[in-house]
Short mmCIF file of N, CA and C in Angstrom, two decimals:
data_model
loop_
_atom_site.label_atom_id
_atom_site.label_comp_id
_atom_site.label_asym_id
_atom_site.label_seq_id
_atom_site.Cartn_x
_atom_site.Cartn_y
_atom_site.Cartn_z
N LEU A 256 259.27 63.61 90.71
CA LEU A 256 259.28 63.08 89.59
C LEU A 256 257.65 62.71 89.20
N PRO A 257 257.04 62.81 88.25
CA PRO A 257 255.98 61.92 88.03
C PRO A 257 255.92 60.63 88.51
N THR A 258 254.90 60.36 88.93
CA THR A 258 254.84 58.63 89.14
C THR A 258 254.07 57.65 88.65
N PHE A 259 253.82 56.59 88.39
CA PHE A 259 253.22 55.72 87.67
C PHE A 259 251.59 55.76 88.06
N ASP A 260 251.55 56.37 89.30
CA ASP A 260 250.21 56.32 89.65
C ASP A 260 249.18 57.84 89.18
N SER A 261 250.04 59.15 89.26
CA SER A 261 249.81 60.12 88.87
C SER A 261 250.40 60.71 87.33
N TRP A 262 250.93 60.19 86.73
CA TRP A 262 251.32 60.70 85.59
C TRP A 262 250.42 59.89 84.61
N SER A 263 249.74 60.85 83.76
CA SER A 263 248.76 60.00 82.74
C SER A 263 249.27 60.67 81.33
N PRO A 264 249.80 59.72 80.31
CA PRO A 264 250.64 59.98 79.14
C PRO A 264 249.20 60.43 78.25
N VAL A 265 249.35 60.93 77.26
CA VAL A 265 248.82 60.99 76.38
C VAL A 265 248.77 59.37 75.43
N VAL A 266 250.05 58.95 75.59
CA VAL A 266 250.02 57.84 74.54
C VAL A 266 250.73 56.64 75.57
N THR A 267 250.55 55.31 75.59
CA THR A 267 251.24 54.62 76.44
C THR A 267 251.16 53.48 75.53
N ILE A 268 252.61 52.82 75.18
CA ILE A 268 253.24 52.09 74.28
C ILE A 268 253.38 50.79 75.29
N GLN A 269 252.94 50.10 75.02
CA GLN A 269 252.95 48.27 75.70
C GLN A 269 252.84 47.28 74.69
N ALA A 270 253.68 47.28 73.87
CA ALA A 270 253.90 46.28 72.88
C ALA A 270 255.19 46.26 71.87
N ASN A 271 255.62 45.33 71.45
CA ASN A 271 256.83 45.29 70.90
C ASN A 271 256.74 45.74 69.14
N TYR A 272 257.70 46.38 68.91
CA TYR A 272 257.91 46.75 67.13
C TYR A 272 256.91 48.14 66.90
N ILE A 273 256.62 48.80 67.63
CA ILE A 273 255.81 49.93 66.95
C ILE A 273 256.76 51.27 67.01
N ARG A 274 255.96 51.87 66.14
CA ARG A 274 257.10 53.07 65.43
C ARG A 274 256.17 54.02 65.09
N PHE A 275 256.37 55.37 66.18
CA PHE A 275 255.96 56.49 65.76
C PHE A 275 256.65 57.45 64.80
N GLN A 276 256.07 58.17 63.87
CA GLN A 276 256.76 59.29 62.77
C GLN A 276 255.94 60.38 62.57
N GLY A 277 256.68 61.41 63.08
CA GLY A 277 255.81 62.63 62.45
C GLY A 277 254.89 62.85 63.25
N ILE A 278 254.49 62.70 64.09
CA ILE A 278 253.43 63.12 64.99
C ILE A 278 254.10 64.59 65.76
N ARG A 279 253.02 65.35 66.14
CA ARG A 279 253.63 66.43 66.96
C ARG A 279 252.54 66.34 68.33
N PHE A 280 253.40 66.29 69.46
CA PHE A 280 252.28 66.31 70.94
C PHE A 280 252.70 67.55 71.19
N GLY A 281 251.62 68.30 71.52
CA GLY A 281 251.65 70.15 71.49
C GLY A 281 251.29 70.11 73.28
N MET A 282 251.39 71.23 73.34
CA MET A 282 251.61 71.90 74.77
C MET A 282 249.96 71.59 75.77
N GLY A 283 250.16 71.09 76.62
CA GLY A 283 249.15 70.77 77.77
C GLY A 283 248.88 69.21 77.73
N THR A 284 249.98 68.17 77.20
CA THR A 284 250.03 67.14 77.36
C THR A 284 251.34 66.58 78.05
N ARG A 285 250.76 65.54 78.41
CA ARG A 285 251.97 64.76 79.29
C ARG A 285 253.05 63.67 78.97
N GLY A 286 252.52 63.71 77.33
CA GLY A 286 253.59 62.90 76.44
C GLY A 286 253.27 61.41 76.20
N VAL A 287 254.53 60.52 76.29
CA VAL A 287 254.38 59.41 75.82
C VAL A 287 255.16 58.60 76.55
N MET A 288 254.56 57.28 77.00
CA MET A 288 255.31 56.20 77.85
C MET A 288 255.50 54.91 77.15
N VAL A 289 256.74 54.66 77.16
CA VAL A 289 257.25 53.44 76.72
C VAL A 289 257.17 52.29 78.01
N LEU A 290 256.25 51.55 77.96
CA LEU A 290 256.30 50.45 78.75
C LEU A 290 256.37 49.03 78.73
N ASN A 291 257.05 48.55 79.11
CA ASN A 291 257.38 47.09 79.05
C ASN A 291 257.55 46.50 77.35
N SER A 292 258.20 47.53 76.80
CA SER A 292 258.33 47.23 75.27
C SER A 292 259.23 47.03 74.66
N LYS A 293 259.78 46.52 73.77
CA LYS A 293 260.91 46.01 72.93
C LYS A 293 260.81 46.78 71.59
N HIS A 294 261.98 47.34 71.09
CA HIS A 294 262.04 47.72 69.54
C HIS A 294 260.78 48.91 69.15
N THR A 295 260.86 50.29 70.12
CA THR A 295 260.08 50.92 69.88
C THR A 295 260.76 52.25 69.01
N VAL A 296 260.37 52.66 68.17
CA VAL A 296 261.11 53.40 67.29
C VAL A 296 260.27 55.00 67.42
N ILE A 297 260.55 56.22 67.71
CA ILE A 297 260.25 57.18 67.91
C ILE A 297 261.07 58.52 67.06
N GLU A 298 260.58 58.71 65.88
CA GLU A 298 261.11 59.70 64.86
C GLU A 298 260.84 60.67 64.12
N ASP A 299 261.14 61.83 64.09
CA ASP A 299 260.77 62.96 63.64
C ASP A 299 259.62 63.34 63.91
N CYS A 300 259.20 63.36 65.22
CA CYS A 300 258.21 63.98 66.25
C CYS A 300 258.47 65.27 66.60
N ILE A 301 257.82 65.79 67.21
CA ILE A 301 257.79 67.14 67.88
C ILE A 301 257.37 66.99 69.37
N PHE A 302 257.65 67.25 70.17
CA PHE A 302 257.44 67.12 71.47
C PHE A 302 257.66 68.58 72.48
N TRP A 303 256.54 69.29 72.24
CA TRP A 303 256.20 70.68 73.10
C TRP A 303 255.56 70.45 74.37
N ASP A 304 256.48 70.81 75.33
CA ASP A 304 255.74 70.69 76.91
C ASP A 304 255.68 69.14 77.12
N ASN A 305 256.26 68.15 76.89
CA ASN A 305 255.81 66.93 77.04
C ASN A 305 256.92 66.21 77.62
N ILE A 306 256.74 65.20 78.51
CA ILE A 306 257.68 64.20 78.88
C ILE A 306 257.53 63.00 78.50
N ILE A 307 258.90 62.25 77.86
CA ILE A 307 259.07 60.95 77.33
C ILE A 307 259.37 60.15 78.21
N MET A 308 258.76 59.17 78.61
CA MET A 308 259.42 58.30 79.66
C MET A 308 259.27 57.13 79.05
N VAL A 309 260.68 56.23 79.47
CA VAL A 309 260.79 54.76 79.34
C VAL A 309 261.06 53.86 80.11
N ALA A 310 260.55 53.17 80.41
CA ALA A 310 259.83 52.15 81.91
C ALA A 310 259.91 50.96 81.71
N GLY A 311 260.45 50.38 83.00
CA GLY A 311 260.31 48.59 82.44
C GLY A 311 260.28 47.52 82.39
N PRO A 312 260.35 46.61 82.09
CA PRO A 312 261.80 46.45 81.45
C PRO A 312 261.78 46.43 79.71
N SER A 313 261.63 47.89 79.39
CA SER A 313 261.55 48.45 78.00
C SER A 313 263.09 48.11 77.48
N GLU A 314 263.58 47.79 76.12
CA GLU A 314 264.70 47.82 75.75
C GLU A 314 264.35 48.23 74.26
N GLY A 315 266.00 48.57 73.58
CA GLY A 315 265.83 48.76 72.21
C GLY A 315 265.00 50.27 71.68
N LEU A 316 264.94 51.08 72.47
CA LEU A 316 264.25 52.51 72.14
C LEU A 316 265.18 53.08 70.82
N VAL A 317 264.72 53.41 69.60
CA VAL A 317 265.22 54.25 68.78
C VAL A 317 264.62 55.46 68.65
N PHE A 318 265.25 56.80 69.23
CA PHE A 318 264.83 58.08 69.28
C PHE A 318 265.64 58.48 68.62
N ARG A 319 264.96 59.42 67.26
CA ARG A 319 265.90 59.80 66.38
C ARG A 319 265.19 60.96 66.12
N ARG A 320 265.88 62.12 65.53
CA ARG A 320 265.41 63.23 64.58
C ARG A 320 263.96 63.61 65.30
N ASN A 321 263.97 63.96 66.54
CA ASN A 321 262.87 64.53 67.29
C ASN A 321 263.09 65.71 67.99
N ARG A 322 262.84 66.83 67.97
CA ARG A 322 262.52 68.09 68.72
C ARG A 322 261.77 67.95 70.17
N VAL A 323 262.40 68.06 71.18
CA VAL A 323 261.52 67.90 72.16
C VAL A 323 262.06 69.33 73.29
N TYR A 324 261.26 70.10 73.33
CA TYR A 324 261.13 71.67 73.82
C TYR A 324 260.22 71.98 75.26
N THR A 325 260.60 73.09 75.54
CA THR A 325 259.51 73.63 76.65
C THR A 325 259.65 75.15 76.39
N ARG A 326 258.80 75.69 76.64
CA ARG A 326 258.49 77.42 76.63
C ARG A 326 257.16 77.62 77.53
N SER A 327 257.37 76.82 78.69
CA SER A 327 256.12 76.83 79.54
C SER A 327 256.73 77.09 81.16
N THR A 328 255.82 77.43 81.92
CA THR A 328 256.21 77.20 83.37
C THR A 328 255.47 76.27 83.96
N TYR A 329 255.06 74.95 83.15
CA TYR A 329 254.88 73.91 83.61
C TYR A 329 253.49 73.91 84.73
N GLY A 330 253.01 74.98 84.73
CA GLY A 330 251.55 74.96 85.77
C GLY A 330 250.66 74.18 85.06
N HIS A 331 250.69 73.98 83.76
CA HIS A 331 249.48 73.06 83.20
C HIS A 331 249.74 71.47 83.41
N LEU A 332 250.88 71.11 83.72
CA LEU A 332 251.32 69.77 84.30
C LEU A 332 251.15 69.51 85.61
N GLY A 333 251.30 70.74 86.50
CA GLY A 333 251.33 70.24 87.53
C GLY A 333 252.65 69.84 88.37
N LEU A 334 253.70 70.21 87.64
CA LEU A 334 255.02 69.91 88.01
C LEU A 334 256.04 71.21 88.25
N ASN A 335 257.02 71.43 89.40
CA ASN A 335 257.73 72.38 89.49
C ASN A 335 259.05 72.74 88.48
N PRO A 336 259.16 74.09 88.38
CA PRO A 336 260.36 73.69 87.43
C PRO A 336 261.47 73.29 87.92
N GLY A 337 262.27 72.52 86.87
CA GLY A 337 263.52 71.85 87.62
C GLY A 337 263.21 70.60 88.20
N ALA A 338 261.91 70.00 87.93
CA ALA A 338 261.59 68.63 88.77
C ALA A 338 261.50 67.62 88.03
N THR A 339 261.76 67.82 86.55
CA THR A 339 261.90 66.54 85.69
C THR A 339 262.63 66.60 84.50
N THR A 340 262.85 65.38 83.71
CA THR A 340 263.48 65.05 82.73
C THR A 340 262.72 65.21 81.25
N SER A 341 263.55 65.76 80.42
CA SER A 341 262.40 65.61 79.20
C SER A 341 262.79 64.25 78.48
N LEU A 342 263.75 63.53 78.38
CA LEU A 342 263.65 61.93 78.16
C LEU A 342 263.99 61.28 79.60
N HIS A 343 262.86 60.63 80.30
CA HIS A 343 263.51 59.95 81.39
C HIS A 343 263.44 58.37 81.06
N LEU A 344 264.68 57.83 81.49
CA LEU A 344 264.80 56.51 80.88
C LEU A 344 264.67 55.79 82.72
N PHE A 345 263.87 55.15 82.76
CA PHE A 345 263.32 54.73 84.24
C PHE A 345 263.41 52.98 84.42
N SER A 346 264.07 52.43 85.35
CA SER A 346 264.08 51.19 85.35
C SER A 346 264.10 50.21 84.18
N ASN A 347 264.86 50.37 83.16
CA ASN A 347 264.75 49.75 81.81
C ASN A 347 265.65 49.23 81.62
N ASP A 348 265.72 48.23 80.50
CA ASP A 348 266.94 47.39 79.91
C ASP A 348 268.08 47.50 78.96
N GLY A 349 267.87 49.06 78.68
CA GLY A 349 269.09 49.66 77.83
C GLY A 349 268.71 49.03 76.52
N GLY A 350 269.73 49.51 75.85
CA GLY A 350 269.83 48.83 74.37
C GLY A 350 269.27 49.96 73.50
N HIS A 351 269.65 51.14 73.82
CA HIS A 351 268.87 52.47 73.19
C HIS A 351 269.63 53.03 72.35
N ILE A 352 268.80 53.13 71.19
CA ILE A 352 270.03 54.38 70.38
C ILE A 352 269.16 55.87 70.39
N ILE A 353 270.05 56.64 70.72
CA ILE A 353 269.18 58.12 70.74
C ILE A 353 270.16 59.22 69.88
N TYR A 354 269.61 59.53 68.91
CA TYR A 354 270.81 60.33 68.16
C TYR A 354 269.93 61.51 67.15
N ASP A 355 270.60 62.60 66.94
CA ASP A 355 270.01 63.23 66.22
C ASP A 355 268.94 64.38 66.13
N ASN A 356 268.74 64.01 67.79
CA ASN A 356 267.75 65.12 68.27
C ASN A 356 268.19 66.36 68.98
N THR A 357 266.90 67.27 69.02
CA THR A 357 267.28 68.59 69.57
C THR A 357 266.18 68.63 70.89
N PHE A 358 267.07 68.93 72.06
CA PHE A 358 266.38 68.93 73.55
C PHE A 358 266.97 70.23 73.89
N GLU A 359 265.92 71.14 74.14
CA GLU A 359 265.92 72.77 74.40
C GLU A 359 264.87 72.40 75.89
N GLY A 360 265.49 72.94 76.88
CA GLY A 360 264.92 72.93 78.09
C GLY A 360 264.27 74.16 78.68
N ASP A 361 264.88 75.16 78.09
CA ASP A 361 264.43 76.52 78.28
C ASP A 361 264.66 77.04 80.06
N HIS A 362 265.31 76.31 80.56
CA HIS A 362 265.51 76.43 82.26
C HIS A 362 264.43 75.89 82.95
N ILE A 363 263.66 75.20 82.55
CA ILE A 363 262.20 74.33 82.96
C ILE A 363 262.78 73.12 83.38
N TRP A 364 263.42 72.50 82.54
CA TRP A 364 263.50 70.84 82.93
C TRP A 364 264.96 70.81 83.73
N LYS A 365 264.93 69.95 84.27
CA LYS A 365 266.38 69.55 85.12
C LYS A 365 267.11 68.68 84.13
N ASP A 366 266.85 67.71 83.57
CA ASP A 366 267.69 67.06 82.45
C ASP A 366 267.47 66.84 81.29
N GLY A 367 268.07 66.51 80.42
CA GLY A 367 267.38 66.50 78.90
C GLY A 367 267.56 64.78 78.97
N ILE A 368 268.36 64.02 79.20
CA ILE A 368 268.19 62.63 79.31
C ILE A 368 268.42 62.04 80.69
N GLY A 369 267.95 61.42 81.25
CA GLY A 369 268.44 61.09 82.63
C GLY A 369 267.51 59.59 83.14
N GLY A 370 267.61 59.30 84.17
CA GLY A 370 266.86 58.72 85.13
C GLY A 370 266.36 58.68 86.36
N GLY A 371 266.19 58.16 87.21
CA GLY A 371 265.68 58.11 88.84
C GLY A 371 266.91 57.98 89.50
N ASP A 372 266.97 56.89 89.98
CA ASP A 372 268.10 56.29 91.07
C ASP A 372 269.29 56.15 90.54
N ASN A 373 270.18 57.33 90.83
CA ASN A 373 271.63 57.22 90.24
C ASN A 373 272.39 56.06 90.65
N ASP A 374 271.54 55.28 91.54
CA ASP A 374 272.42 54.16 92.18
C ASP A 374 271.72 52.69 91.54
N ASP A 375 270.99 52.43 90.93
CA ASP A 375 270.31 51.77 90.10
C ASP A 375 270.78 51.43 88.89
N PRO A 376 271.44 49.92 88.72
CA PRO A 376 271.98 49.78 87.44
C PRO A 376 270.92 49.92 86.56
N ARG A 377 269.68 50.14 86.53
CA ARG A 377 268.53 49.98 85.65
C ARG A 377 267.73 51.32 84.77
N ASP A 378 268.49 52.31 85.86
CA ASP A 378 267.91 53.77 85.63
C ASP A 378 269.11 54.09 84.57
N GLY A 379 268.49 55.25 83.87
CA GLY A 379 269.49 56.21 82.81
C GLY A 379 269.66 55.28 81.61
N PRO A 380 270.95 55.43 81.36
CA PRO A 380 270.97 54.75 79.87
C PRO A 380 271.21 53.29 80.10
N SER A 381 271.68 52.60 81.34
CA SER A 381 271.12 51.12 81.49
C SER A 381 272.70 50.77 81.21
N ARG A 382 272.21 50.05 79.95
CA ARG A 382 273.30 49.18 79.21
C ARG A 382 273.58 49.24 77.92
N ASN A 383 274.18 48.99 77.10
CA ASN A 383 274.23 48.66 75.57
C ASN A 383 273.41 49.90 74.80
N THR A 384 273.77 51.10 75.19
CA THR A 384 273.05 52.85 74.69
C THR A 384 274.18 53.06 74.18
N ASP A 385 273.82 53.81 72.91
CA ASP A 385 274.65 54.80 72.19
C ASP A 385 273.42 56.22 72.22
N ILE A 386 274.35 57.31 72.92
CA ILE A 386 273.88 58.59 72.68
C ILE A 386 274.58 59.60 71.69
N TYR A 387 274.03 59.76 70.46
CA TYR A 387 275.01 60.96 69.72
C TYR A 387 274.42 61.59 69.33
N ASN A 388 275.25 62.98 68.92
CA ASN A 388 275.06 63.65 67.55
C ASN A 388 273.41 64.63 68.08
N ASN A 389 273.35 64.69 69.52
CA ASN A 389 272.29 65.37 69.65
C ASN A 389 272.67 66.82 70.20
N ARG A 390 271.79 67.45 70.15
CA ARG A 390 272.00 68.82 70.70
C ARG A 390 270.98 69.57 72.07
N PHE A 391 271.54 70.15 72.83
CA PHE A 391 270.96 70.27 74.33
C PHE A 391 271.58 71.44 74.67
N SER A 392 270.32 72.23 75.22
CA SER A 392 270.43 73.66 75.77
C SER A 392 269.40 74.17 76.78
N GLY A 393 269.76 75.04 77.53
CA GLY A 393 268.89 75.37 78.91
C GLY A 393 268.05 74.13 79.70
N PHE A 394 269.11 73.47 80.33
CA PHE A 394 268.59 72.72 81.41
C PHE A 394 269.18 73.43 82.60
N TRP A 395 268.34 72.78 83.66
CA TRP A 395 268.84 73.46 85.15
C TRP A 395 270.16 72.47 85.51
N ASP A 396 270.50 71.28 85.14
CA ASP A 396 271.30 70.65 85.66
C ASP A 396 272.06 69.93 84.86
N ASP A 397 271.72 68.45 84.23
CA ASP A 397 272.78 67.91 83.56
C ASP A 397 272.17 67.70 82.30
N PRO A 398 272.60 68.15 80.82
CA PRO A 398 271.85 68.05 79.88
C PRO A 398 271.65 66.35 79.47
N ILE A 399 272.84 65.58 79.82
CA ILE A 399 273.04 63.98 79.67
C ILE A 399 273.48 63.41 81.10
N GLU A 400 272.32 62.88 81.79
CA GLU A 400 272.71 62.36 83.06
C GLU A 400 272.82 60.76 83.13
N ALA A 401 273.85 60.44 82.43
CA ALA A 401 273.76 59.03 82.37
C ALA A 401 274.48 58.24 83.44
N GLU A 402 273.81 58.13 84.48
CA GLU A 402 274.33 57.52 85.95
C GLU A 402 273.15 56.82 86.20
N GLY A 403 273.91 55.71 87.06
CA GLY A 403 273.19 54.00 87.19
C GLY A 403 274.18 53.30 86.76
N GLY A 404 273.79 52.16 85.87
CA GLY A 404 274.86 51.10 85.91
C GLY A 404 275.77 51.32 84.54
N GLU A 405 275.35 51.91 83.59
CA GLU A 405 276.33 52.44 82.70
C GLU A 405 277.26 51.46 82.12
N GLN A 406 276.73 50.31 81.87
CA GLN A 406 277.48 49.36 81.12
C GLN A 406 277.33 49.53 79.56
N ASN A 407 278.86 49.42 79.41
CA ASN A 407 278.53 49.66 77.78
C ASN A 407 277.89 50.75 77.08
N VAL A 408 277.92 52.06 77.91
CA VAL A 408 277.16 52.94 77.39
C VAL A 408 278.19 53.91 76.54
N ARG A 409 277.80 54.32 75.32
CA ARG A 409 278.51 55.41 74.60
C ARG A 409 277.84 56.46 74.34
N ILE A 410 278.32 57.64 74.56
CA ILE A 410 278.25 59.04 74.45
C ILE A 410 279.31 59.90 73.53
N TRP A 411 278.73 60.03 72.10
CA TRP A 411 279.75 60.82 71.61
C TRP A 411 278.98 61.94 70.74
N ASP A 412 279.84 62.87 70.11
CA ASP A 412 279.42 63.81 69.38
C ASP A 412 278.33 64.45 69.44
N ASN A 413 277.80 64.94 70.73
CA ASN A 413 276.81 65.53 71.37
C ASN A 413 277.40 67.34 71.66
N HIS A 414 276.42 68.28 71.02
CA HIS A 414 276.68 69.46 71.60
C HIS A 414 276.10 70.12 72.54
N ILE A 415 276.26 70.27 73.67
CA ILE A 415 275.73 71.05 74.76
C ILE A 415 276.43 72.38 75.34
N ASP A 416 275.25 73.42 75.44
CA ASP A 416 275.52 74.41 75.97
C ASP A 416 274.78 74.75 77.34
N LEU A 417 275.87 75.31 78.16
CA LEU A 417 275.44 75.13 79.45
C LEU A 417 275.14 76.72 79.79
N THR A 418 274.82 77.60 78.90
CA THR A 418 274.44 78.96 79.53
C THR A 418 273.02 78.81 80.18
N GLY A 419 273.09 79.50 81.32
CA GLY A 419 271.93 79.82 81.87
C GLY A 419 271.82 78.38 83.26
N THR A 420 272.21 77.40 83.16
CA THR A 420 272.23 76.22 83.82
C THR A 420 272.73 76.88 85.31
N ALA A 421 272.55 75.82 86.19
CA ALA A 421 273.14 76.09 87.60
C ALA A 421 274.49 75.55 87.76
N ARG A 422 275.38 76.36 87.18
CA ARG A 422 276.87 76.00 86.94
C ARG A 422 277.50 75.70 87.75
N ASP A 423 277.02 75.79 89.26
CA ASP A 423 277.78 75.56 90.59
C ASP A 423 277.76 73.61 90.26
N LYS A 424 276.70 73.23 90.07
CA LYS A 424 276.46 71.88 89.84
C LYS A 424 276.10 71.28 88.57
N ALA A 425 276.03 71.71 87.54
CA ALA A 425 275.91 71.29 86.54
C ALA A 425 276.69 70.74 85.61
N MET A 426 276.77 69.63 85.02
CA MET A 426 278.24 68.99 84.27
C MET A 426 277.29 68.54 82.86
N GLY A 427 278.05 68.88 81.84
CA GLY A 427 277.32 68.69 80.65
C GLY A 427 276.91 67.49 80.37
N ILE A 428 278.04 66.58 80.94
CA ILE A 428 277.31 65.03 81.02
C ILE A 428 277.91 64.51 82.44
N ALA A 429 277.04 63.88 83.17
CA ALA A 429 277.20 63.29 84.64
C ALA A 429 277.37 61.88 84.23
N HIS A 430 278.54 61.42 85.29
CA HIS A 430 278.76 60.33 85.28
C HIS A 430 279.12 60.02 86.72
N ALA A 431 278.04 59.84 87.54
CA ALA A 431 278.49 59.70 89.15
C ALA A 431 277.24 58.81 89.54
N PRO A 432 277.52 57.39 90.30
CA PRO A 432 278.66 56.86 89.87
C PRO A 432 278.58 55.83 89.07
N ILE A 433 279.57 55.46 87.84
CA ILE A 433 279.31 54.43 87.18
C ILE A 433 279.49 52.90 87.93
N GLY A 434 278.23 52.66 87.79
CA GLY A 434 278.32 51.38 88.63
C GLY A 434 278.78 50.01 88.10
N THR A 435 278.64 49.92 86.80
CA THR A 435 279.10 48.51 86.42
C THR A 435 280.21 48.79 85.28
N GLY A 436 279.98 49.61 84.42
CA GLY A 436 281.02 50.34 83.37
C GLY A 436 281.22 49.09 82.09
N PRO A 437 281.61 48.97 81.31
CA PRO A 437 282.65 50.63 80.72
C PRO A 437 281.76 51.45 80.56
N CYS A 438 281.83 52.71 80.41
CA CYS A 438 281.09 53.87 80.07
C CYS A 438 282.09 54.99 78.88
N TYR A 439 282.00 55.16 77.64
CA TYR A 439 282.83 55.63 76.86
C TYR A 439 282.12 57.24 76.68
N THR A 440 282.84 58.18 76.70
CA THR A 440 282.26 59.70 76.89
C THR A 440 283.46 60.46 75.55
N PHE A 441 283.11 60.58 74.41
CA PHE A 441 284.51 61.19 73.68
C PHE A 441 283.49 61.91 72.72
N ARG A 442 284.59 63.28 71.95
CA ARG A 442 284.26 64.10 71.26
C ARG A 442 282.99 64.66 71.29
N ASN A 443 282.35 65.12 72.55
CA ASN A 443 281.78 66.06 72.84
C ASN A 443 281.91 67.43 72.70
N ILE A 444 281.34 68.58 72.82
CA ILE A 444 281.39 69.96 72.57
C ILE A 444 280.36 70.54 73.85
N VAL A 445 281.20 70.87 75.17
CA VAL A 445 280.58 71.69 76.03
C VAL A 445 280.74 73.01 76.19
#
């Protein structure tokens, strides 16, 4: 995965109460980094071949009505296919609301939403996070990788298409291990 030293985002958000609305991030860019921020809103945006990273201790991201997709071989990003996650929640404090988005991996990206270290309670959705009414297709591994602490995490009403994934290991919604709990997963279509 990209590291803080080699990952050069187009936009770095390091402030509280920032709102991005209706922006198109085009091919050839490395996307958005939300770093040490609270209550960031990203809505009605298009991310084409971009990575969105929320790191920490960011909390309270609202990510809604966005389209995140790739149609690339990732050569321009210097990444290998299947090597990264489109919305990467890394070492964060949770409290996120992620809804009404479309994530299309085109069999290039590893996960739709995920974290880094599955044993770190601050990776992935972390705590007090809602993920609902999203559409996922074309990921190599897990469209939703909700691994880590998963303290009071709720995942519902998502539509997940596993066509073309590595079906021997892909799980529509991955929960291994649930470090703290509770985690609620219900009414999803896989």
